[in-house]
Coordinates of C-alpha atoms in Angstrom, one line a residue:
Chain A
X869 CA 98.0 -111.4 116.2
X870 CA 95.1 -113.0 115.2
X871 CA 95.6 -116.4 117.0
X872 CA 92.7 -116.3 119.2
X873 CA 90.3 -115.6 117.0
X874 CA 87.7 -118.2 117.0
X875 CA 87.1 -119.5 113.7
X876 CA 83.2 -119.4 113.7
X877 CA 83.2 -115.7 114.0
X878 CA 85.5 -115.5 111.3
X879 CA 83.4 -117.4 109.7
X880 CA 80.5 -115.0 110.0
X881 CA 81.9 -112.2 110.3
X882 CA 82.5 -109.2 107.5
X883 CA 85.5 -107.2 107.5
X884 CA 86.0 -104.0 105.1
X885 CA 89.1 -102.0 105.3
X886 CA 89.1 -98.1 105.4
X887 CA 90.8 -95.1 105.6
X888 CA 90.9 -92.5 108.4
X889 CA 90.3 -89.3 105.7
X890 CA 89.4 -86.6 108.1
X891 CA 92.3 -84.0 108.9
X892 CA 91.7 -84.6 112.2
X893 CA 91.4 -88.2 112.7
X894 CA 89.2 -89.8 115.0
X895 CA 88.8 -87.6 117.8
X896 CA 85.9 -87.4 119.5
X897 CA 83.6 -86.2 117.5
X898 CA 84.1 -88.8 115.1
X899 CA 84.8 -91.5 117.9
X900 CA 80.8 -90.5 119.1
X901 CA 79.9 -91.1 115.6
X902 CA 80.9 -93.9 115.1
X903 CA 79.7 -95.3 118.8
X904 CA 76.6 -94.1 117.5
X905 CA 75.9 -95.6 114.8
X906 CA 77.6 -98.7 116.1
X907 CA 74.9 -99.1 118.5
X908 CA 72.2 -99.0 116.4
X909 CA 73.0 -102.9 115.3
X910 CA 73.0 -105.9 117.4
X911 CA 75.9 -107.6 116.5
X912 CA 79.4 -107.4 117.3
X913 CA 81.1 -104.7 115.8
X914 CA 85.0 -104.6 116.6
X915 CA 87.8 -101.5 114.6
X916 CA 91.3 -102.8 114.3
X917 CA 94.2 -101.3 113.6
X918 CA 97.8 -102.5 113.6
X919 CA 96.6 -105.7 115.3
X920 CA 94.8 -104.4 117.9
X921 CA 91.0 -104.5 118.3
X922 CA 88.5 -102.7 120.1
X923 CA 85.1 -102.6 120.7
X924 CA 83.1 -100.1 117.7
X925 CA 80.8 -98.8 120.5
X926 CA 82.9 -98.3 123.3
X927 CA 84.1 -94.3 122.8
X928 CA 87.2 -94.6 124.9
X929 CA 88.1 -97.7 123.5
X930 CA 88.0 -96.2 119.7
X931 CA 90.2 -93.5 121.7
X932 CA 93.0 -95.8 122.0
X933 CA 93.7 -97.0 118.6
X934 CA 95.1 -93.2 117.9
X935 CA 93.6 -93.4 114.5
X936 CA 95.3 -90.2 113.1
X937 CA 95.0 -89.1 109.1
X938 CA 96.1 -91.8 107.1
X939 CA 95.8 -94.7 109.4
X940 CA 94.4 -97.9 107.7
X941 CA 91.2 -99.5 110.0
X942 CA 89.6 -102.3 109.2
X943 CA 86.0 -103.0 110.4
X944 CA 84.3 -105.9 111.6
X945 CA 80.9 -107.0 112.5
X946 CA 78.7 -110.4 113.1
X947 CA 75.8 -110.9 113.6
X948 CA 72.9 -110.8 111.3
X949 CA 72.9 -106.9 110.5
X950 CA 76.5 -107.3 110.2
X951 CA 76.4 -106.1 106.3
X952 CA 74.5 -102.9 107.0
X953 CA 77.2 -102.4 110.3
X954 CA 80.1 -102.3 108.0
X955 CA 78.4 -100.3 105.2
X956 CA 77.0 -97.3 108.0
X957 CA 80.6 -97.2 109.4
X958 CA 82.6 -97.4 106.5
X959 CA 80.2 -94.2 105.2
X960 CA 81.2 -92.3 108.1
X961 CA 84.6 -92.8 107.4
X962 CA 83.9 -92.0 103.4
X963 CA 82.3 -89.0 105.0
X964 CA 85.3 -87.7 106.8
X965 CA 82.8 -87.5 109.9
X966 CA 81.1 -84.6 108.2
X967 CA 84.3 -82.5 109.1
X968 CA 87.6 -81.0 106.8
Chain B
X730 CA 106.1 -90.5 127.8
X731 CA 106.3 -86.9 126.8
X732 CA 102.7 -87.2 126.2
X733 CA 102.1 -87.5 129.4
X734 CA 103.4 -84.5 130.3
X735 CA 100.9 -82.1 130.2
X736 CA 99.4 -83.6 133.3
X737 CA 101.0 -82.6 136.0
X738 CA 100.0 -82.7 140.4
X739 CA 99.2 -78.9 139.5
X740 CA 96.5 -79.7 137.0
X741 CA 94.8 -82.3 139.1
X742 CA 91.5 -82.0 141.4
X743 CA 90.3 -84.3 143.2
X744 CA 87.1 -82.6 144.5
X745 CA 86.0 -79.8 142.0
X746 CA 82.6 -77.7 143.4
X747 CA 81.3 -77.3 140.3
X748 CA 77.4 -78.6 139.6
X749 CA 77.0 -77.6 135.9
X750 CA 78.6 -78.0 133.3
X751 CA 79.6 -74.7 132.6
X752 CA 81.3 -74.3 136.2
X753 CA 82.8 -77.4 136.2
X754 CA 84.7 -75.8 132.4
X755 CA 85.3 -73.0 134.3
X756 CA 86.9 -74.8 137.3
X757 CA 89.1 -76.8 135.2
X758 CA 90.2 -74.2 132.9
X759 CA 91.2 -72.4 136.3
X760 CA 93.3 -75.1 137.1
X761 CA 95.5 -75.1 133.7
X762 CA 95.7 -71.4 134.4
X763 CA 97.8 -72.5 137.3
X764 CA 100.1 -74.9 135.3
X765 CA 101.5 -71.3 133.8
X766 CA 101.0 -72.3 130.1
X767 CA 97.9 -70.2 129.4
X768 CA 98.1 -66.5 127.9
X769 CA 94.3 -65.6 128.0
X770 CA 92.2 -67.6 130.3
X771 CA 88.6 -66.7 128.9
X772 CA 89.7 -67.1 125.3
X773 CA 90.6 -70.8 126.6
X774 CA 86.9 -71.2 128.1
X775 CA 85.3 -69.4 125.2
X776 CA 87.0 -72.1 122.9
X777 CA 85.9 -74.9 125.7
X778 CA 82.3 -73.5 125.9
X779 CA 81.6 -73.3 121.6
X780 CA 83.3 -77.0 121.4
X781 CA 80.6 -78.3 124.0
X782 CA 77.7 -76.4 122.1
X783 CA 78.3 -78.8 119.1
X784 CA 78.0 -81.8 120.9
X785 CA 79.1 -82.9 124.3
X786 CA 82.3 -84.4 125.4
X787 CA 80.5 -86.4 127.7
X788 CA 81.0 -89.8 126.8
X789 CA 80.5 -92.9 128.6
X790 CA 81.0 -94.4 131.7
X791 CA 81.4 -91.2 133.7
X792 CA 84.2 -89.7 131.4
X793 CA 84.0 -86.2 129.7
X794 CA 86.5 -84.9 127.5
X795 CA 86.3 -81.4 127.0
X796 CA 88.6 -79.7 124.6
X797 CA 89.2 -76.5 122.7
X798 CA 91.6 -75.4 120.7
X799 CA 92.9 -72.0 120.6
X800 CA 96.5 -69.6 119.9
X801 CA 96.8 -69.0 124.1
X802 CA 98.5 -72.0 124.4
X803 CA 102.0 -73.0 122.6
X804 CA 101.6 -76.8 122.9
X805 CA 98.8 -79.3 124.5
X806 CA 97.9 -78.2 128.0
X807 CA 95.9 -81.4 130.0
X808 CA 93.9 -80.9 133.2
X809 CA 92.4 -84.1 135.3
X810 CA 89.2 -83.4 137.9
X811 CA 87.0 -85.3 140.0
X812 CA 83.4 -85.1 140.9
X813 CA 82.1 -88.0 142.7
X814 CA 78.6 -86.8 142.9
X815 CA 78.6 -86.8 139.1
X816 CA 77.2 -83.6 137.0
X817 CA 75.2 -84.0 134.2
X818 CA 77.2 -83.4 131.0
X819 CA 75.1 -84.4 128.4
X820 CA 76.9 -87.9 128.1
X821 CA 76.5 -90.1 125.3
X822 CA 75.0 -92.7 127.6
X823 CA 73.2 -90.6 129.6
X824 CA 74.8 -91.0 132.6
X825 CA 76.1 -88.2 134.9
X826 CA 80.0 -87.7 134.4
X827 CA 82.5 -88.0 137.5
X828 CA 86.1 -88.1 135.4
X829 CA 86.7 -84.9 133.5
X830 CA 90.0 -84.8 131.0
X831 CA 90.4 -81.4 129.5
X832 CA 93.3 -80.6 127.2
X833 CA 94.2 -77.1 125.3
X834 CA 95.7 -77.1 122.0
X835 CA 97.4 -74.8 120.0
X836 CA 95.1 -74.4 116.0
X837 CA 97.9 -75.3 114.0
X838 CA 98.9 -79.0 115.4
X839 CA 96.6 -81.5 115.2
X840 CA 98.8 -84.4 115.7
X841 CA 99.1 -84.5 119.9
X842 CA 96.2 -84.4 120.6
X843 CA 94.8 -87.6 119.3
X844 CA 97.8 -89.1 120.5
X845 CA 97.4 -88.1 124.2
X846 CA 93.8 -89.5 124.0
X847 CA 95.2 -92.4 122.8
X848 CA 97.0 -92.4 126.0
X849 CA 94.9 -91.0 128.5
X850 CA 92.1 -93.5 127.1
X851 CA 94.1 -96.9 127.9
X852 CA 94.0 -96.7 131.7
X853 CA 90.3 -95.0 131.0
X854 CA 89.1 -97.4 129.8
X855 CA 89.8 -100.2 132.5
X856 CA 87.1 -100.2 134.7
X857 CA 88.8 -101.0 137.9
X858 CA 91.2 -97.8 136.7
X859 CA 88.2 -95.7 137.4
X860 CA 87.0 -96.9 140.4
X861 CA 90.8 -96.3 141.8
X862 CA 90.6 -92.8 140.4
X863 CA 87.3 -92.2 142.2
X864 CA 88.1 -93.5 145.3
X865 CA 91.8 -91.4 144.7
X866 CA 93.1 -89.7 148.0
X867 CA 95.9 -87.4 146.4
X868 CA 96.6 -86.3 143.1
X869 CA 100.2 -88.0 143.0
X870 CA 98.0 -91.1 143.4
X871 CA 95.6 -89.8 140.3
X872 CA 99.5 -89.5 138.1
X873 CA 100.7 -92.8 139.1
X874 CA 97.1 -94.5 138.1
X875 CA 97.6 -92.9 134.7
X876 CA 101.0 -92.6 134.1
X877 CA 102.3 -95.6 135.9

């Protein structure tokens, strides 16, 4: 599943693994969260789950992964802001979105 | 999919009036009134409206996703509508919103919901999905872009 990843990205790029804690999981509100503070870095920020990747700051692509309570995400960023990236998602997440 | 349920040729408009928000919630809570499934219509817009004050379900690329939850419904009630013109929702990007997908779901079940995002959001997503959808004539045509 990860076959075409290309191996300088991997190369620079972080990855941190995190659980969806919110009852709720990432609906929208969270989903605009994240998208949020996504944007606010320049480089590539991709949320995977079970194999499948998607883009952190595209809303209806974070949608898709159907990241219910309990699911295990794992985040990924380049780029050179890429360790402050990971460390304002994976706070969200901490944070249960600010929500039960 | 069972998932996919919800949204039915009933629940579908290809042309709603509204220019505000607040009409266009009204307009598409009117048409999940006519799927049958909804005890108490302004309970349902009431629970729309107070989701939308805490931050908008407009989101990008002309999607909104207005939601509520509330006890008139028994399970996940989905509506699809249409305004080419565009309204101004508030939208995470700023720009005016043209594909509106409302669902209804009961309090207690949080579980379908996130699912049937998950769902609706695939085809969503795919930009020459919503340029099909825009350009929709009939809402058997809107079902089969979605639903396949």
């Amino acid at each position: 599943m990860d076959s075409d990843r290309k191996p300088t990205k991997a190369a620079a790029a972080l990855t941190r693994e995190v659980t969806v804690l919110n009852r709720y999981g990432i609906h929208a509100r969270p989903a605009a969260l994240l998208v949020k503070a996504a944007t606010g870095f320049a480089g590539e920020i991709l949320l995977e789950k079970n194999g499948v990747q998607v883009n952190a700051k595209s809303i209806m692509g974070l949608l898709t992964l159907e990241g219910n309570h309990g699911a295990k995400l794992k985040i990924h960023a380049a780029g050179p802001d890429a360790a402050a990236a990971v460390a304002a998602l994976a706070d969200l997440f901490e944070r249960k979105f600010y929500e039960d | 999919m069972n998932l996919k349920k919800p949204l039915t040729v009933e629940t579908i408009s290809l042309d709603l009036q509204g220019d505000s928000k607040e009409a266009i919630l009204a307009e598409m809570v009117d048409l999940l009134v006519a799927s049958g499934h909804i005890r108490d219509r302004d309970a349902v817009l009431k629970a729309v409206l107070e989701r939308e004050k805490r931050m908008s379900t407009g989101m990008q690329n002309g999607i909104a996703i207005p939601h509520g939850k509330t006890d008139s419904v028994d399970c996940l009630v989905a509506a699809l509508g249409i305004k080419r013109a565009g309204v101004d929702f508030g939208a995470l990007d700023g720009q005016p919103s043209n594909i509106f997908v409302m669902t209804v779901s009961p309090d207690s079940r949080t579980g379908p919901h996130i699912q049937f995002l998950a769902e609706i959001s695939r085809p969503l997503n795919d930009a020459s999905v919503r340029a099909k959808l825009l350009a929709a004539t009939s809402p058997d045509e809107v079902l089969h872009l979605l639903i396949g």
